[in-house]
Amino acid sequence: MAANAPDFGQIAKSVELETKAFINGRFVDSASGKTFDTINPATGRTIAAIAETDKEDVNRAVSAARTVFDKGDWRNQSPRDRKIALLKLADLVEKHQQELAAMEALDTGKPVLDAFNADLPDAIATLRWHAEAIDKIYDVVSPTSSDIVSMVVRDPIGVVGTVIPWNFPLAITAMKLGPILAGGNSVVIKPAEQTPLTALKLARLAAEAGIPDGVVNVLPGYGETAGQALGRHADVDCLSFTGSTEVGGYFLKYAAESNLKRVLLELGGKSPVIVMDDVDDLTPVVEQIAFGILFSQGENCSAGSRLLVQKNMKERLLAAVLDHFRTWKVGDPFAPDTRVGALIEEKHMERVLGYIDAGKKEGAKIVLGGNRVLEETGGYFVEPTVFDNVRNDMKIAQEEIFGPVLSTITFDDVEEAVSIANDTKYGLAAQLYTNNLHIAHKVSRQIRAGTVSVNCFSEGDQAVPFGGYKQSGFGGREKSLLAHDQYLQFKTIWMQLR
C-alpha cells in the first residue's frame, strides 16, 4: 500500500452505519421491531444490529414504490433529468468510496483493497454507464402504408423487486439499480442478510441525489421472510435475483403462484479453465488462473473452479500454479498484503470444508491447502486449495463450491476438452488459453456459456451482456443495453390516419 493510502482500518472504526430499513424516503424500524446481527466474517464479532423486515414491511415498501410510480414523480421526468440524478448518485458513491469500501470489507470479509480498487470503481462506472444510456435509447416507427402510423415505444415495467447476493453487495446492487432507475421504475431492494450495510448507505445517497421518495426502498431481512414476500407480492411487476440456482427456482415458483411477474435470474456456475499444450508462456496464464479462483475468496459465480489441462503439460502447469497460489496471502481484510480474506460466514465455511472432505473421499488428491486457517482470529478463513486427479463426475467438479478450491482435470484433445467443459448443469463462464487462433475461435463458439474469455479471466465491461446458459441464468442478462430492455415493456401504438 502506498504511503499516502487511506487508513481503512481507522475508517472502518469511525464509519457511521445505517441500521434501519429505508421505506418511502425515510429510515424506519421494522414493523415487528425485530433486529438481527450482521457479523464481521474476519472476527466472528457483531458489527451492528440491523432492522429485520418481513411481509408487513414488504407491503409498506411496495405500496410506497407503487404510489410514486403511479404519480409519475420519477417515470415522467425527462430522460435528461433522470440521467442527471443518476450521475449525481454515481458522484456521491465516488465521494464516499473509502468508507463504502471499508463497510464492504467489514461485512463481506474480502480484502479492503479489492473493494476499493475493484468493487467500488465497478459500481461507479456501472451507474454512470446506465445514466448516460438513458437519453440515447430510441423508440421506433415501423414501416407501414401512408395512412398508418405505427410506433413501438418503451414503458417502464413498474415496481421491481431485487434480491442481492452477499459476495459483491454494492457492485451487484449498482448493476441492477442502474437500468431499473434509468427506465423510470421504482425498486424495492432486499440485500443479503449477511451484507446489508452498503445497500442502506446507498439508499441515503440516492435520496441526496434527488431521487424522489418511494423510488428506492431497502429492506434488510431474511430470504425466507422478506425475500419470499417480495417474490410473492402481487403488486411487484418484476423480480430480479442474483444468487444460487436452488433459490432462483423458488422465485419462479413464487411468480407462478402469484401474479406471473417477470423473473430475471443470474445464478451459479462451475466454470472451466481450458489450457492447451500450445501455450508457451505460462506466467500470465497462471496469474489469470489464480485471479479467476482466488479473487474474492472464490466466492464468485463465474470463478474458474475447474482447471482442464492437456495431459502432456499438466505437470509443468500444476507446479507453476502451486508456486503462484502460495503467494496469495490469507489474512486480515484490512492488512495491505492480504490477497484472500474470510469466507462470508461460519455455515458457508463449513460447507466449503465439507466439499474438500468429499473430494478426498472420492479419490481426488489435495496438492495444496485444504484447511481452515487463522482460527484464533475467530474468523472464517480457508486457505487456497488445489485438487489433482479429479474426474469430472466427482462432486467437487459438478457442484458449485463457492470458495478458493480448484479442481484439476486432464484431457487428451480439443474435442474432449469441450466435452468436459460442457458436462455440467451450469453455463455461466469459461476461460480458454491457447496460442492457436483456430482453436480460440472454434472452442469459444462450442462452449455453452454466457461469457468465454480467451487468454484471460474477464466478465467484460458494462457494455456487454452478462448471464448464463442452462441453470446459470433465466429471463435476461445483466449489463449492456439488454439490461434496460428487461425492465421495460414494449408497446405498439397503431394509428389509422383519415
Coordinates of C-alpha atoms in Angstrom, one line a residue:
M1 CA 0.0 0.0 0.0
A2 CA 1.3 3.5 -0.9
A3 CA 2.5 5.7 1.9
N4 CA -0.4 8.1 1.3
A5 CA -3.0 5.4 1.0
P6 CA -6.1 5.6 3.2
D7 CA -6.0 4.0 6.7
F8 CA -9.0 1.7 6.0
G9 CA -8.8 0.2 9.5
Q10 CA -9.3 3.6 11.1
I11 CA -12.1 4.4 8.6
A12 CA -13.9 1.2 9.4
K13 CA -13.8 2.1 13.1
S14 CA -15.3 5.5 12.6
V15 CA -17.7 4.9 9.8
E16 CA -21.4 5.8 10.5
L17 CA -23.6 2.9 9.8
E18 CA -27.3 2.9 8.7
T19 CA -29.1 0.2 10.6
K20 CA -32.8 0.8 9.8
A21 CA -34.9 -0.1 6.8
F22 CA -35.4 2.6 4.1
I23 CA -39.0 3.0 3.1
N24 CA -40.6 5.9 1.2
G25 CA -37.6 8.2 1.8
R26 CA -37.1 7.6 5.5
F27 CA -35.1 5.2 7.7
V28 CA -37.6 3.3 9.9
D29 CA -37.7 0.4 12.3
S30 CA -39.1 -2.9 11.1
A31 CA -42.8 -3.2 11.7
S32 CA -42.1 -6.0 14.2
G33 CA -39.3 -4.1 15.9
K34 CA -37.0 -7.1 15.4
T35 CA -33.4 -6.8 14.6
F36 CA -30.6 -9.2 13.5
D37 CA -26.9 -9.0 13.9
T38 CA -24.6 -8.5 10.9
I39 CA -21.3 -10.3 11.6
N40 CA -17.7 -9.5 10.6
P41 CA -16.5 -12.7 8.9
A42 CA -12.9 -11.9 9.7
T43 CA -13.5 -11.9 13.5
G44 CA -16.9 -13.6 14.0
R45 CA -18.0 -10.5 16.0
T46 CA -21.1 -8.4 15.6
I47 CA -20.8 -5.2 13.6
A48 CA -24.3 -3.8 14.2
A49 CA -27.9 -4.8 14.9
I50 CA -30.0 -4.3 11.7
A51 CA -33.8 -3.9 11.3
E52 CA -35.3 -7.3 10.4
T53 CA -38.0 -6.7 7.9
D54 CA -40.7 -9.2 6.9
K55 CA -44.0 -9.4 5.0
E56 CA -45.6 -6.3 6.6
D57 CA -42.5 -4.2 5.7
V58 CA -42.6 -5.5 2.1
N59 CA -46.2 -4.4 1.9
R60 CA -45.3 -0.9 3.1
A61 CA -42.3 -0.6 0.7
V62 CA -44.2 -2.0 -2.3
S63 CA -47.1 0.4 -1.6
A64 CA -44.7 3.3 -1.5
A65 CA -43.0 2.2 -4.7
R66 CA -46.3 1.8 -6.5
T67 CA -47.7 5.1 -5.3
V68 CA -44.7 7.1 -6.6
F69 CA -44.7 5.1 -9.8
D70 CA -48.4 5.8 -10.4
K71 CA -47.9 9.5 -9.6
G72 CA -45.1 9.7 -12.1
D73 CA -42.7 11.7 -10.0
W74 CA -39.8 9.7 -11.4
R75 CA -41.0 7.9 -14.5
N76 CA -42.4 11.1 -16.0
Q77 CA -39.2 13.0 -15.6
S78 CA -37.4 13.7 -18.8
P79 CA -34.6 11.3 -19.7
R80 CA -32.2 14.2 -19.2
D81 CA -33.4 14.8 -15.6
R82 CA -33.2 11.1 -14.7
K83 CA -29.8 11.0 -16.2
I84 CA -28.6 14.0 -14.1
A85 CA -29.9 12.3 -10.9
L86 CA -28.2 9.0 -11.6
L87 CA -24.9 10.8 -12.4
K88 CA -25.2 12.6 -9.2
L89 CA -25.7 9.3 -7.4
A90 CA -22.5 8.0 -9.0
D91 CA -20.6 11.1 -7.9
L92 CA -21.8 10.6 -4.4
V93 CA -20.7 7.0 -4.4
E94 CA -17.3 8.1 -5.6
K95 CA -17.2 10.8 -2.9
H96 CA -17.8 8.2 -0.2
Q97 CA -15.7 5.5 -1.9
Q98 CA -13.3 5.0 1.0
E99 CA -16.0 4.5 3.7
L100 CA -18.1 2.3 1.4
A101 CA -15.0 0.1 0.7
A102 CA -14.4 -0.2 4.4
M103 CA -18.0 -1.1 5.0
E104 CA -17.9 -3.7 2.3
A105 CA -14.8 -5.3 3.7
L106 CA -16.3 -5.3 7.2
D107 CA -19.5 -7.0 6.0
T108 CA -18.1 -9.5 3.4
G109 CA -14.6 -10.3 4.8
K110 CA -13.0 -9.6 1.5
P111 CA -9.7 -7.6 1.3
V112 CA -10.5 -3.9 1.6
L113 CA -8.2 -3.1 -1.3
D114 CA -10.2 -5.4 -3.6
A115 CA -13.4 -3.5 -2.5
F116 CA -11.7 -0.1 -3.0
N117 CA -9.8 -0.9 -6.3
A118 CA -12.4 -3.2 -7.9
D119 CA -15.9 -3.3 -6.4
L120 CA -16.3 0.5 -5.9
P121 CA -14.9 1.6 -9.3
D122 CA -17.1 -1.0 -10.9
A123 CA -20.2 0.2 -9.1
I124 CA -19.5 3.9 -10.0
A125 CA -18.8 3.1 -13.6
T126 CA -22.0 1.0 -13.8
L127 CA -24.2 3.8 -12.5
R128 CA -22.6 6.3 -14.9
W129 CA -22.8 3.9 -17.9
H130 CA -26.6 3.4 -17.5
A131 CA -27.2 7.0 -16.7
E132 CA -25.5 8.0 -20.0
A133 CA -27.6 5.5 -21.8
I134 CA -30.9 7.0 -20.7
D135 CA -31.2 9.6 -23.4
K136 CA -29.6 7.5 -26.1
I137 CA -32.2 4.7 -26.4
Y138 CA -34.6 5.4 -29.2
D139 CA -38.1 4.1 -29.8
V140 CA -39.0 3.3 -33.5
V141 CA -41.6 4.0 -36.1
S142 CA -42.2 0.8 -38.1
P143 CA -42.7 0.7 -41.9
T144 CA -46.4 0.9 -42.9
S145 CA -48.6 2.2 -45.6
S146 CA -49.0 6.0 -45.8
D147 CA -52.4 6.0 -43.9
I148 CA -50.9 4.3 -40.9
V149 CA -48.5 5.5 -38.2
S150 CA -47.1 2.6 -36.2
M151 CA -44.8 3.2 -33.2
V152 CA -43.0 0.8 -30.9
V153 CA -42.4 2.5 -27.6
R154 CA -40.9 1.5 -24.3
D155 CA -42.7 1.9 -21.0
P156 CA -41.2 1.2 -17.5
I157 CA -42.4 -2.1 -16.2
G158 CA -43.4 -0.6 -12.8
V159 CA -42.3 -1.8 -9.4
V160 CA -39.2 -4.0 -9.4
G161 CA -38.1 -6.2 -6.5
T162 CA -34.5 -7.1 -6.5
V163 CA -32.7 -9.6 -4.2
I164 CA -29.0 -9.1 -3.9
P165 CA -26.3 -11.7 -3.0
W166 CA -23.6 -11.3 -0.4
N167 CA -20.5 -11.7 -2.5
F168 CA -20.5 -8.3 -4.3
P169 CA -23.2 -6.4 -2.5
L170 CA -22.6 -2.9 -3.8
A171 CA -21.4 -3.7 -7.3
I172 CA -24.4 -6.0 -8.0
T173 CA -26.9 -3.6 -6.4
A174 CA -25.5 -0.9 -8.8
M175 CA -25.7 -3.4 -11.7
K176 CA -29.4 -3.7 -11.1
L177 CA -30.2 -0.3 -9.9
G178 CA -28.7 1.5 -12.9
P179 CA -31.0 0.1 -15.6
I180 CA -34.0 -0.2 -13.3
L181 CA -33.9 3.6 -12.4
A182 CA -32.9 4.6 -16.0
G183 CA -36.2 3.1 -17.3
G184 CA -38.3 5.1 -14.8
N185 CA -39.1 2.2 -12.5
S186 CA -39.4 2.1 -8.7
V187 CA -37.5 -0.5 -6.8
V188 CA -37.5 -2.5 -3.5
I189 CA -34.1 -3.9 -2.7
K190 CA -33.6 -6.9 -0.4
P191 CA -29.9 -7.1 0.4
A192 CA -28.5 -10.4 1.7
E193 CA -28.9 -10.6 5.4
Q194 CA -25.1 -11.1 5.7
T195 CA -24.3 -7.9 3.9
P196 CA -26.9 -5.1 4.4
L197 CA -24.6 -2.1 5.2
T198 CA -23.7 -0.7 1.8
A199 CA -27.2 -1.0 0.4
L200 CA -28.6 1.1 3.3
K201 CA -25.9 3.7 2.7
L202 CA -26.7 3.7 -1.0
A203 CA -30.3 4.5 -0.1
R204 CA -29.2 7.6 1.7
L205 CA -27.1 8.7 -1.2
A206 CA -30.0 8.1 -3.6
A207 CA -32.1 10.5 -1.6
E208 CA -29.3 13.0 -1.5
A209 CA -29.0 12.7 -5.3
G210 CA -32.6 13.9 -5.7
I211 CA -34.3 10.6 -6.5
P212 CA -37.9 11.0 -5.2
D213 CA -39.1 9.4 -2.0
G214 CA -40.5 5.9 -2.6
V215 CA -38.5 5.2 -5.8
V216 CA -35.7 3.4 -3.9
N217 CA -36.5 1.3 -0.9
V218 CA -34.2 -1.1 1.0
L219 CA -35.4 -3.9 3.2
P220 CA -32.8 -5.8 5.2
G221 CA -34.0 -9.2 6.3
Y222 CA -34.0 -12.9 5.6
G223 CA -34.8 -14.7 2.3
E224 CA -37.4 -16.9 3.9
T225 CA -39.5 -13.9 5.1
A226 CA -38.7 -10.6 3.3
G227 CA -37.4 -12.3 0.2
Q228 CA -40.3 -14.7 -0.2
A229 CA -42.8 -11.9 0.5
L230 CA -41.2 -9.8 -2.2
G231 CA -41.3 -12.7 -4.7
R232 CA -44.9 -13.5 -4.0
H233 CA -46.2 -9.9 -3.9
A234 CA -48.9 -9.3 -6.4
D235 CA -48.0 -5.7 -6.9
V236 CA -44.4 -6.4 -7.9
D237 CA -44.1 -6.4 -11.7
C238 CA -40.6 -7.8 -12.0
L239 CA -38.3 -9.7 -9.7
S240 CA -34.5 -9.7 -10.3
F241 CA -32.4 -12.1 -8.3
T242 CA -28.7 -13.0 -8.2
G243 CA -27.7 -16.0 -6.2
S244 CA -27.8 -19.8 -6.1
T245 CA -29.7 -21.9 -8.7
E246 CA -31.7 -23.5 -5.9
V247 CA -33.0 -20.3 -4.5
G248 CA -33.6 -18.9 -8.0
G249 CA -36.1 -21.8 -8.6
Y250 CA -38.1 -20.6 -5.7
F251 CA -38.7 -17.2 -7.3
L252 CA -40.0 -18.9 -10.4
K253 CA -42.4 -20.8 -8.2
Y254 CA -43.4 -17.6 -6.3
A255 CA -44.2 -15.9 -9.6
A256 CA -46.2 -18.8 -10.8
E257 CA -48.2 -18.9 -7.6
S258 CA -48.8 -15.1 -7.5
N259 CA -49.1 -12.8 -10.5
L260 CA -46.8 -14.2 -13.1
K261 CA -44.4 -11.3 -12.6
R262 CA -41.4 -11.2 -14.9
V263 CA -38.5 -13.1 -13.3
L264 CA -34.8 -12.4 -14.1
L265 CA -32.2 -14.8 -12.6
E266 CA -28.4 -14.7 -12.6
L267 CA -27.4 -17.9 -10.9
G268 CA -24.5 -20.3 -10.2
G269 CA -21.6 -21.6 -12.2
K270 CA -18.9 -24.2 -12.5
S271 CA -16.7 -22.5 -14.9
P272 CA -14.0 -24.5 -16.9
V273 CA -10.5 -23.1 -17.5
I274 CA -9.1 -24.9 -20.6
V275 CA -5.3 -24.7 -21.1
M276 CA -4.0 -26.1 -24.4
D277 CA -0.5 -27.5 -24.7
D278 CA 0.5 -24.9 -27.3
V279 CA 0.7 -22.2 -24.7
D280 CA 4.4 -21.2 -24.5
D281 CA 4.4 -18.6 -21.7
L282 CA 2.7 -19.9 -18.6
T283 CA 3.3 -16.9 -16.3
P284 CA 0.3 -14.8 -17.4
V285 CA -1.8 -17.9 -17.6
V286 CA -1.1 -18.9 -14.1
E287 CA -1.7 -15.4 -12.8
Q288 CA -5.1 -15.4 -14.5
I289 CA -6.0 -18.8 -13.2
A290 CA -5.2 -17.6 -9.7
F291 CA -7.2 -14.5 -10.1
G292 CA -10.1 -16.4 -11.5
I293 CA -10.5 -18.7 -8.5
L294 CA -8.9 -16.8 -5.6
F295 CA -10.2 -13.3 -6.1
S296 CA -12.9 -12.6 -3.6
Q297 CA -12.1 -15.9 -1.9
G298 CA -13.6 -17.8 -4.8
E299 CA -17.0 -16.5 -3.8
N300 CA -17.8 -15.6 -7.4
C301 CA -20.4 -17.2 -9.6
S302 CA -18.0 -17.0 -12.6
A303 CA -14.9 -18.3 -10.7
G304 CA -12.8 -20.6 -12.8
S305 CA -13.1 -23.6 -10.5
R306 CA -12.3 -26.5 -13.0
L307 CA -8.8 -26.4 -14.4
L308 CA -8.9 -28.5 -17.6
V309 CA -5.3 -29.1 -18.8
Q310 CA -3.9 -31.1 -21.7
K311 CA -2.2 -34.2 -20.3
N312 CA 1.3 -33.6 -21.6
M313 CA 1.6 -30.2 -19.9
K314 CA -0.2 -30.9 -16.7
E315 CA 2.9 -31.4 -14.6
R316 CA 4.6 -28.2 -15.7
L317 CA 1.4 -26.1 -15.3
L318 CA 0.4 -27.5 -12.0
A319 CA 3.8 -26.9 -10.5
A320 CA 3.6 -23.2 -11.6
V321 CA 0.0 -22.9 -10.3
L322 CA 1.1 -24.2 -6.8
D323 CA 4.1 -21.8 -6.7
H324 CA 1.9 -18.9 -7.5
F325 CA -1.0 -19.8 -5.3
R326 CA 1.4 -19.8 -2.3
T327 CA 2.0 -16.1 -2.9
W328 CA -1.7 -15.3 -2.2
K329 CA -1.6 -14.5 1.5
V330 CA -4.7 -15.3 3.6
G331 CA -5.3 -12.8 6.4
D332 CA -6.9 -9.7 7.9
P333 CA -9.0 -7.9 5.2
F334 CA -7.6 -4.6 6.3
A335 CA -3.9 -5.7 6.0
P336 CA -2.3 -4.2 2.9
D337 CA -0.7 -7.5 1.8
T338 CA -3.8 -9.7 2.2
R339 CA -5.0 -11.3 -1.0
V340 CA -7.5 -13.8 0.4
G341 CA -9.9 -12.7 3.1
A342 CA -12.5 -14.5 5.1
L343 CA -15.4 -16.5 3.8
I344 CA -18.8 -14.9 4.4
E345 CA -20.0 -16.9 7.5
E346 CA -19.3 -20.0 9.5
K347 CA -22.0 -22.0 7.9
H348 CA -20.5 -21.3 4.4
M349 CA -17.0 -22.1 5.6
E350 CA -18.2 -25.5 6.9
R351 CA -19.9 -26.1 3.5
V352 CA -16.6 -25.4 1.7
L353 CA -14.7 -27.6 4.1
G354 CA -17.3 -30.3 3.5
Y355 CA -16.7 -30.2 -0.2
I356 CA -12.9 -30.5 0.4
D357 CA -13.6 -33.7 2.5
A358 CA -15.9 -35.0 -0.2
G359 CA -13.2 -34.6 -2.8
K360 CA -10.7 -36.6 -0.7
K361 CA -13.2 -39.3 -0.1
E362 CA -13.9 -39.6 -3.8
G363 CA -10.2 -40.1 -4.6
A364 CA -9.0 -36.7 -5.6
K365 CA -5.6 -35.7 -4.3
I366 CA -5.0 -32.4 -2.4
V367 CA -1.7 -31.0 -3.6
L368 CA -2.2 -27.6 -1.8
G369 CA -4.1 -26.3 1.2
G370 CA -7.4 -27.9 2.2
N371 CA -7.6 -26.5 5.7
R372 CA -9.2 -23.8 7.8
V373 CA -6.6 -21.3 8.9
L374 CA -6.3 -18.4 11.3
E375 CA -8.9 -19.9 13.6
E376 CA -7.5 -17.9 16.5
T377 CA -9.0 -14.7 15.0
G378 CA -12.5 -16.1 15.3
G379 CA -12.8 -15.5 11.5
Y380 CA -13.8 -17.9 8.7
F381 CA -10.6 -18.4 6.7
V382 CA -9.9 -21.3 4.3
E383 CA -6.5 -21.4 2.5
P384 CA -6.2 -21.7 -1.3
T385 CA -6.8 -25.3 -2.1
V386 CA -5.9 -27.3 -5.3
F387 CA -7.0 -30.8 -6.1
D388 CA -5.3 -33.1 -8.6
N389 CA -6.6 -36.4 -10.1
V390 CA -10.1 -35.1 -10.4
R391 CA -12.7 -36.8 -12.6
N392 CA -15.5 -34.6 -14.0
D393 CA -18.2 -36.8 -12.4
M394 CA -16.9 -36.1 -8.9
K395 CA -18.9 -33.9 -6.6
I396 CA -16.2 -31.2 -6.4
A397 CA -16.3 -31.0 -10.2
Q398 CA -20.0 -30.8 -10.6
E399 CA -21.3 -28.7 -7.7
E400 CA -20.6 -25.1 -7.0
I401 CA -18.3 -24.8 -4.0
F402 CA -18.1 -21.0 -3.9
G403 CA -14.7 -21.0 -2.2
P404 CA -10.9 -20.9 -3.1
V405 CA -10.9 -24.5 -4.3
L406 CA -9.5 -25.5 -7.7
S407 CA -10.1 -29.0 -9.3
T408 CA -7.5 -30.2 -11.9
I409 CA -8.8 -32.4 -14.7
T410 CA -6.8 -33.7 -17.7
F411 CA -7.9 -34.1 -21.3
D412 CA -6.3 -35.5 -24.5
D413 CA -7.5 -33.3 -27.3
V414 CA -9.8 -30.3 -28.1
E415 CA -12.9 -32.4 -28.5
E416 CA -12.5 -34.0 -25.1
A417 CA -11.8 -30.6 -23.6
V418 CA -15.1 -29.2 -25.0
S419 CA -17.0 -32.2 -23.9
I420 CA -15.7 -31.9 -20.3
A421 CA -16.3 -28.2 -20.2
N422 CA -19.9 -28.6 -21.3
D423 CA -20.6 -31.6 -19.0
T424 CA -22.2 -29.6 -16.2
K425 CA -25.7 -28.2 -15.4
Y426 CA -24.2 -24.7 -15.4
G427 CA -23.1 -22.4 -18.3
L428 CA -22.1 -19.0 -16.9
A429 CA -18.5 -18.5 -17.9
A430 CA -15.4 -20.2 -19.3
Q431 CA -11.7 -19.5 -19.9
L432 CA -9.6 -20.7 -22.8
Y433 CA -5.8 -20.4 -23.1
T434 CA -4.2 -21.1 -26.4
N435 CA -1.8 -19.6 -29.0
N436 CA -3.7 -21.2 -31.8
L437 CA -6.2 -18.8 -33.4
H438 CA -8.2 -21.6 -35.0
I439 CA -8.7 -23.3 -31.6
A440 CA -9.5 -20.0 -30.0
H441 CA -12.4 -19.4 -32.4
K442 CA -13.6 -22.9 -32.6
V443 CA -13.7 -23.7 -28.9
S444 CA -15.1 -20.4 -27.8
R445 CA -18.1 -21.0 -30.1
Q446 CA -18.5 -24.6 -28.9
I447 CA -18.5 -23.9 -25.2
R448 CA -22.1 -23.4 -23.9
A449 CA -21.5 -20.5 -21.6
G450 CA -22.6 -16.9 -21.5
T451 CA -19.1 -15.5 -21.4
V452 CA -16.0 -17.1 -22.8
S453 CA -12.7 -15.4 -22.0
V454 CA -9.7 -16.2 -24.3
N455 CA -6.3 -15.9 -22.8
C456 CA -7.6 -14.0 -19.8
F457 CA -10.1 -14.1 -17.0
S458 CA -12.8 -11.5 -17.6
E459 CA -16.5 -10.9 -17.4
G460 CA -16.3 -8.0 -19.9
D461 CA -17.4 -4.5 -19.0
Q462 CA -20.7 -2.5 -18.7
A463 CA -21.2 -2.5 -22.5
V464 CA -21.5 -6.3 -22.9
P465 CA -24.2 -8.6 -21.5
F466 CA -23.5 -10.9 -18.6
G467 CA -25.5 -14.1 -17.9
G468 CA -25.6 -17.8 -18.4
Y469 CA -26.8 -20.8 -20.3
K470 CA -28.7 -23.7 -18.7
Q471 CA -29.1 -23.5 -14.9
S472 CA -26.8 -20.4 -14.7
G473 CA -29.5 -18.0 -15.8
F474 CA -33.0 -17.3 -16.7
G475 CA -35.0 -14.5 -18.3
G476 CA -32.5 -11.9 -19.3
R477 CA -28.9 -10.5 -19.0
E478 CA -27.2 -8.1 -16.7
K479 CA -25.2 -5.2 -18.0
S480 CA -25.4 -3.6 -21.6
L481 CA -28.4 -2.2 -23.2
L482 CA -30.1 -5.6 -22.9
A483 CA -30.4 -4.9 -19.2
H484 CA -32.5 -1.8 -19.9
D485 CA -35.0 -3.7 -22.1
Q486 CA -35.7 -6.3 -19.4
Y487 CA -37.0 -3.7 -17.1
L488 CA -39.2 -2.2 -19.8
Q489 CA -42.4 -3.1 -21.5
F490 CA -42.7 -2.8 -25.3
K491 CA -45.9 -1.2 -26.6
T492 CA -47.2 -1.0 -30.1
I493 CA -49.2 2.1 -31.0
W494 CA -51.1 1.7 -34.3
M495 CA -52.8 4.8 -35.7
Q496 CA -55.1 4.9 -38.6
L497 CA -55.0 8.3 -40.4
R498 CA -58.0 9.8 -42.1

